[in-house]
């Protein structure tokens, strides 16, 4: 569940500071090629760039960086030079809120890509909405972010400024449950989650789908983010006689859990969501990850002809992080913002209500992205409902099923 850059202001990285004032007012900015200069417009990025989830977060940053580089090279918006400012939320909601405030305060920021984590998003949405600043997450999958807390009974969009290019856990959880019961023929599952918005929500939806199909939950437990010793949990799982462990959370804990589980002699696969879908999971767990499974949004980016140029550029750029999880969705999110800005900013002149107009233009978005078609429904959700199951085969993630799930 559940998304996952440019020469990032060296001063920002070294001092942690961000200039919060623009050079001149928008109405006074002559910009464009007529003055011999281009107006600088910033695409913000918020993601965990260090610590927990950083491999995935850096992939998000990298995807936006390449989109911005492409836009500048092709002069997609005449009179505008795009720049990326990436802020590190460390996967901490409070830090995400601080970053959102910082980005809102910079007059040059006309759109933001991120965050990675749904829990972080809950603390950022109101800040961006108050400032009419568009936010597109490439990875958030918690349904309530777009459809409200009571989404299962009455959908209501909380914030018109929030969009996402990743589909929701309402589909991902059910897709995984159907695969576990129908294809893997599993009948008894032990469910674990990390108590976070994404992990707990995904685990709940998997459990509902699995039991509806006829499966049985033989045990449940929770872990804390940052935990490293799962010996007590491993004992519970072994005693439960489960033939599958479903984990709702990120790779940081699950890669250790699966290793300790297998080392203790429990030869059952661990199944999780897109928060586990990264090479780092396999690298850390080693051979004990063999046979484990995840679901992730979209189709494998490496198999898409539309993403071939992106992948080539990413590999040649020296950018860090994992582009395979959300890099393509990040590129498409940034491109949606850039295209919207192109419909608002003419000849480098930024209108005083540019942010609000960009939000309106993003809502109208419709184009073929590198990771699939890009458009948004009335809730700000992507209309691309494609999902994929991956399994660790010979030390690598291998796609074993792609498709859509309608419940």
GROMACS .gro file of C-alpha atoms in nm:
model
  407
    1UNK     CA    1   0.000   0.000   0.000
    2UNK     CA    2   0.066   0.086  -0.093
    3UNK     CA    3   0.512   0.569  -0.468
    4UNK     CA    4   0.764   0.439  -0.452
    5UNK     CA    5   1.644   1.568  -0.789
    6UNK     CA    6   1.772   1.821  -1.010
    7UNK     CA    7   2.100   1.963  -0.903
    8UNK     CA    8   1.919   2.010  -0.576
    9UNK     CA    9   2.032   2.344  -0.447
   10UNK     CA   10   2.361   2.250  -0.293
   11UNK     CA   11   2.298   2.511  -0.030
   12UNK     CA   12   1.979   2.334   0.071
   13UNK     CA   13   2.159   2.008   0.122
   14UNK     CA   14   2.448   2.155   0.312
   15UNK     CA   15   2.266   2.407   0.527
   16UNK     CA   16   1.915   2.261   0.542
   17UNK     CA   17   1.786   2.605   0.451
   18UNK     CA   18   1.557   2.701   0.167
   19UNK     CA   19   1.513   3.053   0.032
   20UNK     CA   20   1.150   3.134   0.084
   21UNK     CA   21   1.120   3.445  -0.128
   22UNK     CA   22   1.109   3.478  -0.503
   23UNK     CA   23   1.320   3.719  -0.699
   24UNK     CA   24   1.069   3.985  -0.787
   25UNK     CA   25   0.691   3.961  -0.789
   26UNK     CA   26   0.515   3.742  -1.041
   27UNK     CA   27   0.343   4.029  -1.216
   28UNK     CA   28   0.671   4.217  -1.256
   29UNK     CA   29   0.855   3.917  -1.401
   30UNK     CA   30   0.919   3.983  -1.770
   31UNK     CA   31   1.069   3.632  -1.807
   32UNK     CA   32   1.071   3.443  -2.131
   33UNK     CA   33   1.303   3.467  -2.424
   34UNK     CA   34   1.210   3.831  -2.488
   35UNK     CA   35   1.425   3.945  -2.196
   36UNK     CA   36   1.703   3.698  -2.273
   37UNK     CA   37   1.634   3.516  -1.949
   38UNK     CA   38   1.403   3.238  -1.849
   39UNK     CA   39   1.177   3.238  -1.548
   40UNK     CA   40   1.277   2.979  -1.291
   41UNK     CA   41   0.995   2.750  -1.180
   42UNK     CA   42   1.053   2.490  -0.912
   43UNK     CA   43   0.908   2.141  -0.892
   44UNK     CA   44   0.932   2.033  -0.531
   45UNK     CA   45   0.996   1.676  -0.418
   46UNK     CA   46   0.926   1.532  -0.075
   47UNK     CA   47   1.047   1.181   0.005
   48UNK     CA   48   1.271   0.993   0.248
   49UNK     CA   49   1.617   1.063   0.106
   50UNK     CA   50   1.806   0.924   0.404
   51UNK     CA   51   1.739   0.646   0.651
   52UNK     CA   52   1.421   0.439   0.640
   53UNK     CA   53   1.279   0.385   0.288
   54UNK     CA   54   1.555   0.598   0.133
   55UNK     CA   55   1.626   0.362  -0.159
   56UNK     CA   56   1.268   0.408  -0.278
   57UNK     CA   57   1.260   0.777  -0.193
   58UNK     CA   58   1.574   0.847  -0.394
   59UNK     CA   59   1.411   0.667  -0.688
   60UNK     CA   60   1.121   0.914  -0.669
   61UNK     CA   61   1.361   1.205  -0.665
   62UNK     CA   62   1.549   1.061  -0.962
   63UNK     CA   63   1.234   1.015  -1.166
   64UNK     CA   64   1.141   1.380  -1.118
   65UNK     CA   65   1.495   1.490  -1.200
   66UNK     CA   66   1.490   1.321  -1.537
   67UNK     CA   67   1.145   1.462  -1.619
   68UNK     CA   68   1.271   1.811  -1.542
   69UNK     CA   69   1.590   1.758  -1.743
   70UNK     CA   70   1.380   1.643  -2.039
   71UNK     CA   71   1.145   1.941  -2.010
   72UNK     CA   72   1.435   2.187  -2.007
   73UNK     CA   73   1.616   2.019  -2.295
   74UNK     CA   74   1.303   2.012  -2.511
   75UNK     CA   75   1.195   2.361  -2.400
   76UNK     CA   76   0.849   2.222  -2.324
   77UNK     CA   77   0.742   2.547  -2.160
   78UNK     CA   78   0.887   2.842  -2.351
   79UNK     CA   79   1.032   3.109  -2.126
   80UNK     CA   80   1.061   2.871  -1.828
   81UNK     CA   81   1.357   2.687  -1.684
   82UNK     CA   82   1.253   2.417  -1.438
   83UNK     CA   83   1.447   2.329  -1.128
   84UNK     CA   84   1.401   2.060  -0.864
   85UNK     CA   85   1.416   2.117  -0.491
   86UNK     CA   86   1.403   1.789  -0.299
   87UNK     CA   87   1.342   1.778   0.074
   88UNK     CA   88   1.404   1.480   0.300
   89UNK     CA   89   1.105   1.379   0.516
   90UNK     CA   90   1.292   1.078   0.665
   91UNK     CA   91   0.957   0.892   0.647
   92UNK     CA   92   0.843   1.099   0.947
   93UNK     CA   93   0.497   1.265   0.918
   94UNK     CA   94   0.592   1.573   1.122
   95UNK     CA   95   0.895   1.634   0.900
   96UNK     CA   96   0.674   1.603   0.594
   97UNK     CA   97   0.448   1.873   0.732
   98UNK     CA   98   0.747   2.099   0.793
   99UNK     CA   99   0.869   2.036   0.439
  100UNK     CA  100   0.527   2.116   0.297
  101UNK     CA  101   0.527   2.449   0.479
  102UNK     CA  102   0.874   2.520   0.344
  103UNK     CA  103   0.775   2.446  -0.014
  104UNK     CA  104   0.456   2.650   0.012
  105UNK     CA  105   0.663   2.946   0.132
  106UNK     CA  106   0.878   2.943  -0.181
  107UNK     CA  107   0.695   3.150  -0.442
  108UNK     CA  108   0.870   2.969  -0.727
  109UNK     CA  109   0.724   2.630  -0.639
  110UNK     CA  110   0.424   2.556  -0.862
  111UNK     CA  111   0.391   2.183  -0.794
  112UNK     CA  112   0.518   1.904  -0.569
  113UNK     CA  113   0.580   1.534  -0.630
  114UNK     CA  114   0.553   1.310  -0.322
  115UNK     CA  115   0.551   1.194  -0.057
  116UNK     CA  116   0.637   0.824  -0.058
  117UNK     CA  117   0.450   0.727   0.259
  118UNK     CA  118   0.075   0.757   0.307
  119UNK     CA  119   0.124   0.843   0.674
  120UNK     CA  120   0.341   1.139   0.576
  121UNK     CA  121   0.081   1.251   0.323
  122UNK     CA  122  -0.187   1.285   0.591
  123UNK     CA  123   0.021   1.563   0.749
  124UNK     CA  124   0.095   1.745   0.422
  125UNK     CA  125  -0.237   1.760   0.240
  126UNK     CA  126  -0.393   2.045   0.438
  127UNK     CA  127  -0.082   2.260   0.406
  128UNK     CA  128  -0.080   2.232   0.027
  129UNK     CA  129  -0.459   2.272   0.000
  130UNK     CA  130  -0.453   2.598   0.196
  131UNK     CA  131  -0.197   2.737  -0.050
  132UNK     CA  132  -0.366   2.592  -0.363
  133UNK     CA  133  -0.042   2.409  -0.442
  134UNK     CA  134  -0.080   2.089  -0.641
  135UNK     CA  135   0.066   1.768  -0.498
  136UNK     CA  136   0.094   1.440  -0.691
  137UNK     CA  137   0.214   1.130  -0.511
  138UNK     CA  138   0.362   0.849  -0.720
  139UNK     CA  139   0.323   0.597  -0.439
  140UNK     CA  140   0.057   0.674  -0.175
  141UNK     CA  141  -0.202   0.397  -0.174
  142UNK     CA  142  -0.419   0.460   0.136
  143UNK     CA  143  -0.776   0.507   0.000
  144UNK     CA  144  -0.874   0.773   0.254
  145UNK     CA  145  -0.625   1.022   0.111
  146UNK     CA  146  -0.849   1.081  -0.190
  147UNK     CA  147  -1.184   0.935  -0.088
  148UNK     CA  148  -1.213   1.038   0.278
  149UNK     CA  149  -1.211   0.848   0.608
  150UNK     CA  150  -1.547   0.685   0.533
  151UNK     CA  151  -1.448   0.579   0.180
  152UNK     CA  152  -1.595   0.229   0.219
  153UNK     CA  153  -1.946   0.367   0.275
  154UNK     CA  154  -1.945   0.721   0.138
  155UNK     CA  155  -1.665   0.857  -0.079
  156UNK     CA  156  -1.584   1.228  -0.042
  157UNK     CA  157  -1.271   1.399  -0.171
  158UNK     CA  158  -1.097   1.585   0.114
  159UNK     CA  159  -0.852   1.798  -0.088
  160UNK     CA  160  -0.879   1.909  -0.450
  161UNK     CA  161  -0.504   1.979  -0.464
  162UNK     CA  162  -0.405   1.616  -0.399
  163UNK     CA  163  -0.360   1.360  -0.677
  164UNK     CA  164  -0.174   1.033  -0.724
  165UNK     CA  165  -0.039   0.823  -1.010
  166UNK     CA  166  -0.049   0.501  -0.800
  167UNK     CA  167  -0.369   0.304  -0.755
  168UNK     CA  168  -0.507   0.240  -0.406
  169UNK     CA  169  -0.489  -0.035  -0.148
  170UNK     CA  170  -0.861  -0.094  -0.196
  171UNK     CA  171  -0.748  -0.272  -0.512
  172UNK     CA  172  -0.399  -0.383  -0.408
  173UNK     CA  173  -0.510  -0.566  -0.093
  174UNK     CA  174  -0.783  -0.755  -0.274
  175UNK     CA  175  -0.555  -0.835  -0.568
  176UNK     CA  176  -0.300  -0.991  -0.330
  177UNK     CA  177  -0.566  -1.186  -0.139
  178UNK     CA  178  -0.712  -1.327  -0.459
  179UNK     CA  179  -0.366  -1.435  -0.580
  180UNK     CA  180  -0.280  -1.595  -0.245
  181UNK     CA  181  -0.602  -1.795  -0.228
  182UNK     CA  182  -0.667  -1.875  -0.594
  183UNK     CA  183  -0.320  -1.910  -0.745
  184UNK     CA  184  -0.098  -2.002  -0.449
  185UNK     CA  185  -0.374  -2.216  -0.298
  186UNK     CA  186  -0.295  -2.085   0.052
  187UNK     CA  187  -0.563  -2.137   0.316
  188UNK     CA  188  -0.407  -2.022   0.645
  189UNK     CA  189  -0.237  -1.685   0.686
  190UNK     CA  190  -0.067  -1.500   0.971
  191UNK     CA  191  -0.111  -1.123   0.929
  192UNK     CA  192   0.146  -0.868   1.051
  193UNK     CA  193   0.152  -0.489   1.011
  194UNK     CA  194   0.371  -0.199   1.122
  195UNK     CA  195   0.083   0.007   1.269
  196UNK     CA  196   0.136   0.283   1.013
  197UNK     CA  197  -0.134   0.425   0.783
  198UNK     CA  198  -0.013   0.232   0.481
  199UNK     CA  199   0.082  -0.095   0.647
  200UNK     CA  200  -0.218  -0.133   0.877
  201UNK     CA  201  -0.461  -0.033   0.604
  202UNK     CA  202  -0.316  -0.275   0.350
  203UNK     CA  203  -0.311  -0.564   0.598
  204UNK     CA  204  -0.675  -0.500   0.688
  205UNK     CA  205  -0.782  -0.506   0.324
  206UNK     CA  206  -0.582  -0.821   0.251
  207UNK     CA  207  -0.737  -0.996   0.550
  208UNK     CA  208  -1.087  -0.899   0.441
  209UNK     CA  209  -1.028  -1.029   0.088
  210UNK     CA  210  -0.862  -1.351   0.203
  211UNK     CA  211  -1.135  -1.444   0.450
  212UNK     CA  212  -1.406  -1.354   0.199
  213UNK     CA  213  -1.247  -1.597  -0.045
  214UNK     CA  214  -1.260  -1.872   0.216
  215UNK     CA  215  -0.919  -1.847   0.381
  216UNK     CA  216  -0.851  -1.841   0.754
  217UNK     CA  217  -0.644  -1.595   0.958
  218UNK     CA  218  -0.461  -1.811   1.213
  219UNK     CA  219  -0.293  -1.520   1.391
  220UNK     CA  220  -0.223  -1.146   1.388
  221UNK     CA  221   0.044  -0.922   1.535
  222UNK     CA  222   0.205  -0.582   1.499
  223UNK     CA  223   0.560  -0.450   1.488
  224UNK     CA  224   0.711  -0.105   1.527
  225UNK     CA  225   0.907   0.071   1.258
  226UNK     CA  226   1.274   0.032   1.342
  227UNK     CA  227   1.234  -0.308   1.511
  228UNK     CA  228   1.513  -0.556   1.437
  229UNK     CA  229   1.448  -0.852   1.669
  230UNK     CA  230   1.144  -1.057   1.567
  231UNK     CA  231   1.216  -1.377   1.761
  232UNK     CA  232   0.893  -1.363   1.963
  233UNK     CA  233   0.689  -1.297   1.650
  234UNK     CA  234   0.863  -1.581   1.466
  235UNK     CA  235   0.759  -1.820   1.743
  236UNK     CA  236   0.397  -1.705   1.716
  237UNK     CA  237   0.399  -1.753   1.340
  238UNK     CA  238   0.545  -2.105   1.366
  239UNK     CA  239   0.291  -2.205   1.631
  240UNK     CA  240   0.004  -2.074   1.419
  241UNK     CA  241   0.069  -2.336   1.148
  242UNK     CA  242   0.010  -2.069   0.883
  243UNK     CA  243   0.118  -2.152   0.528
  244UNK     CA  244   0.164  -1.784   0.440
  245UNK     CA  245   0.266  -1.465   0.622
  246UNK     CA  246   0.116  -1.140   0.497
  247UNK     CA  247   0.305  -0.826   0.596
  248UNK     CA  248   0.164  -0.474   0.574
  249UNK     CA  249   0.453  -0.228   0.584
  250UNK     CA  250   0.787  -0.136   0.434
  251UNK     CA  251   1.096  -0.334   0.339
  252UNK     CA  252   1.306  -0.212   0.633
  253UNK     CA  253   1.142  -0.447   0.882
  254UNK     CA  254   1.007  -0.719   0.651
  255UNK     CA  255   1.350  -0.802   0.507
  256UNK     CA  256   1.469  -0.884   0.860
  257UNK     CA  257   1.148  -1.065   0.955
  258UNK     CA  258   1.163  -1.302   0.660
  259UNK     CA  259   1.528  -1.385   0.728
  260UNK     CA  260   1.468  -1.460   1.094
  261UNK     CA  261   1.157  -1.659   1.006
  262UNK     CA  262   1.336  -1.881   0.754
  263UNK     CA  263   1.645  -1.916   0.971
  264UNK     CA  264   1.415  -2.049   1.246
  265UNK     CA  265   1.296  -2.324   1.014
  266UNK     CA  266   0.959  -2.182   0.908
  267UNK     CA  267   0.955  -2.246   0.536
  268UNK     CA  268   0.659  -2.024   0.452
  269UNK     CA  269   0.665  -1.736   0.204
  270UNK     CA  270   0.619  -1.376   0.314
  271UNK     CA  271   0.379  -1.173   0.099
  272UNK     CA  272   0.357  -0.795   0.112
  273UNK     CA  273   0.269  -0.479  -0.077
  274UNK     CA  274   0.462  -0.228  -0.284
  275UNK     CA  275   0.642  -0.101   0.026
  276UNK     CA  276   0.853  -0.416   0.006
  277UNK     CA  277   0.913  -0.401  -0.368
  278UNK     CA  278   1.277  -0.297  -0.391
  279UNK     CA  279   1.606  -0.476  -0.464
  280UNK     CA  280   1.716  -0.375  -0.113
  281UNK     CA  281   1.473  -0.629   0.033
  282UNK     CA  282   1.644  -0.913  -0.153
  283UNK     CA  283   1.994  -0.781  -0.090
  284UNK     CA  284   1.937  -0.771   0.285
  285UNK     CA  285   1.738  -1.092   0.328
  286UNK     CA  286   1.962  -1.284   0.091
  287UNK     CA  287   1.866  -1.639  -0.004
  288UNK     CA  288   1.595  -1.645   0.262
  289UNK     CA  289   1.387  -1.410   0.045
  290UNK     CA  290   1.356  -1.671  -0.230
  291UNK     CA  291   0.989  -1.737  -0.298
  292UNK     CA  292   0.862  -1.425  -0.118
  293UNK     CA  293   0.604  -1.214  -0.297
  294UNK     CA  294   0.481  -0.857  -0.332
  295UNK     CA  295   0.219  -0.665  -0.520
  296UNK     CA  296   0.303  -0.333  -0.680
  297UNK     CA  297   0.123  -0.070  -0.880
  298UNK     CA  298   0.137  -0.072  -1.258
  299UNK     CA  299   0.329  -0.304  -1.484
  300UNK     CA  300   0.704  -0.379  -1.459
  301UNK     CA  301   0.868  -0.062  -1.586
  302UNK     CA  302   1.155  -0.261  -1.736
  303UNK     CA  303   0.910  -0.434  -1.972
  304UNK     CA  304   0.749  -0.115  -2.104
  305UNK     CA  305   0.884   0.016  -2.438
  306UNK     CA  306   0.757   0.361  -2.336
  307UNK     CA  307   1.001   0.361  -2.041
  308UNK     CA  308   1.311   0.243  -2.228
  309UNK     CA  309   1.454   0.593  -2.279
  310UNK     CA  310   1.384   0.684  -1.915
  311UNK     CA  311   1.563   0.376  -1.786
  312UNK     CA  312   1.860   0.440  -2.013
  313UNK     CA  313   1.891   0.797  -1.888
  314UNK     CA  314   1.850   0.693  -1.524
  315UNK     CA  315   2.125   0.435  -1.546
  316UNK     CA  316   2.359   0.674  -1.728
  317UNK     CA  317   2.294   0.964  -1.491
  318UNK     CA  318   2.453   0.817  -1.181
  319UNK     CA  319   2.135   0.891  -0.984
  320UNK     CA  320   2.099   0.681  -0.673
  321UNK     CA  321   1.795   0.491  -0.555
  322UNK     CA  322   1.556   0.237  -0.701
  323UNK     CA  323   1.386   0.361  -1.016
  324UNK     CA  324   1.192   0.036  -1.066
  325UNK     CA  325   0.934   0.088  -0.794
  326UNK     CA  326   0.804   0.442  -0.845
  327UNK     CA  327   1.055   0.610  -1.076
  328UNK     CA  328   0.825   0.585  -1.377
  329UNK     CA  329   0.525   0.711  -1.181
  330UNK     CA  330   0.737   0.997  -1.047
  331UNK     CA  331   0.842   1.092  -1.399
  332UNK     CA  332   0.477   1.091  -1.507
  333UNK     CA  333   0.368   1.291  -1.201
  334UNK     CA  334   0.629   1.558  -1.272
  335UNK     CA  335   0.533   1.560  -1.639
  336UNK     CA  336   0.168   1.616  -1.550
  337UNK     CA  337   0.269   1.918  -1.342
  338UNK     CA  338   0.499   2.050  -1.616
  339UNK     CA  339   0.226   2.017  -1.880
  340UNK     CA  340  -0.019   2.197  -1.651
  341UNK     CA  341   0.230   2.479  -1.594
  342UNK     CA  342   0.271   2.506  -1.971
  343UNK     CA  343  -0.099   2.585  -1.998
  344UNK     CA  344  -0.075   2.853  -1.728
  345UNK     CA  345   0.263   3.022  -1.772
  346UNK     CA  346   0.301   3.193  -2.110
  347UNK     CA  347   0.631   3.342  -2.230
  348UNK     CA  348   0.773   3.307  -1.884
  349UNK     CA  349   0.505   3.522  -1.723
  350UNK     CA  350   0.363   3.366  -1.406
  351UNK     CA  351   0.012   3.494  -1.318
  352UNK     CA  352  -0.064   3.577  -0.957
  353UNK     CA  353  -0.311   3.287  -0.933
  354UNK     CA  354  -0.079   3.039  -1.106
  355UNK     CA  355  -0.098   2.775  -0.835
  356UNK     CA  356  -0.477   2.754  -0.841
  357UNK     CA  357  -0.477   2.741  -1.220
  358UNK     CA  358  -0.218   2.463  -1.222
  359UNK     CA  359  -0.445   2.257  -0.995
  360UNK     CA  360  -0.730   2.302  -1.243
  361UNK     CA  361  -0.509   2.200  -1.534
  362UNK     CA  362  -0.379   1.890  -1.355
  363UNK     CA  363  -0.737   1.776  -1.300
  364UNK     CA  364  -0.783   1.784  -1.680
  365UNK     CA  365  -0.465   1.584  -1.740
  366UNK     CA  366  -0.473   1.320  -2.012
  367UNK     CA  367  -0.163   1.183  -2.184
  368UNK     CA  368   0.030   0.863  -2.238
  369UNK     CA  369   0.300   0.846  -1.973
  370UNK     CA  370   0.607   0.626  -1.966
  371UNK     CA  371   0.442   0.401  -1.704
  372UNK     CA  372   0.097   0.400  -1.863
  373UNK     CA  373  -0.193   0.637  -1.936
  374UNK     CA  374  -0.210   0.939  -1.706
  375UNK     CA  375  -0.542   1.093  -1.605
  376UNK     CA  376  -0.732   1.147  -1.282
  377UNK     CA  377  -1.088   1.078  -1.174
  378UNK     CA  378  -1.312   1.303  -0.964
  379UNK     CA  379  -1.125   1.205  -0.647
  380UNK     CA  380  -0.777   1.272  -0.784
  381UNK     CA  381  -0.707   0.901  -0.820
  382UNK     CA  382  -0.531   0.762  -1.123
  383UNK     CA  383  -0.751   0.593  -1.382
  384UNK     CA  384  -0.471   0.340  -1.441
  385UNK     CA  385  -0.570   0.042  -1.221
  386UNK     CA  386  -0.298  -0.197  -1.336
  387UNK     CA  387  -0.132  -0.412  -1.067
  388UNK     CA  388   0.143  -0.676  -1.070
  389UNK     CA  389   0.246  -0.965  -0.843
  390UNK     CA  390   0.621  -1.019  -0.819
  391UNK     CA  391   0.806  -1.315  -0.667
  392UNK     CA  392   1.171  -1.356  -0.574
  393UNK     CA  393   1.309  -1.606  -0.826
  394UNK     CA  394   1.683  -1.676  -0.836
  395UNK     CA  395   1.755  -1.367  -0.631
  396UNK     CA  396   1.553  -1.120  -0.838
  397UNK     CA  397   1.198  -0.988  -0.847
  398UNK     CA  398   1.011  -1.159  -1.130
  399UNK     CA  399   0.666  -1.053  -1.246
  400UNK     CA  400   0.432  -1.353  -1.219
  401UNK     CA  401   0.094  -1.190  -1.279
  402UNK     CA  402  -0.028  -0.854  -1.410
  403UNK     CA  403  -0.383  -0.733  -1.441
  404UNK     CA  404  -0.662  -0.528  -1.286
  405UNK     CA  405  -0.877  -0.610  -0.985
  406UNK     CA  406  -1.229  -0.483  -0.940
  407UNK     CA  407  -1.313  -0.653  -0.612
   0.00000   0.00000   0.00000
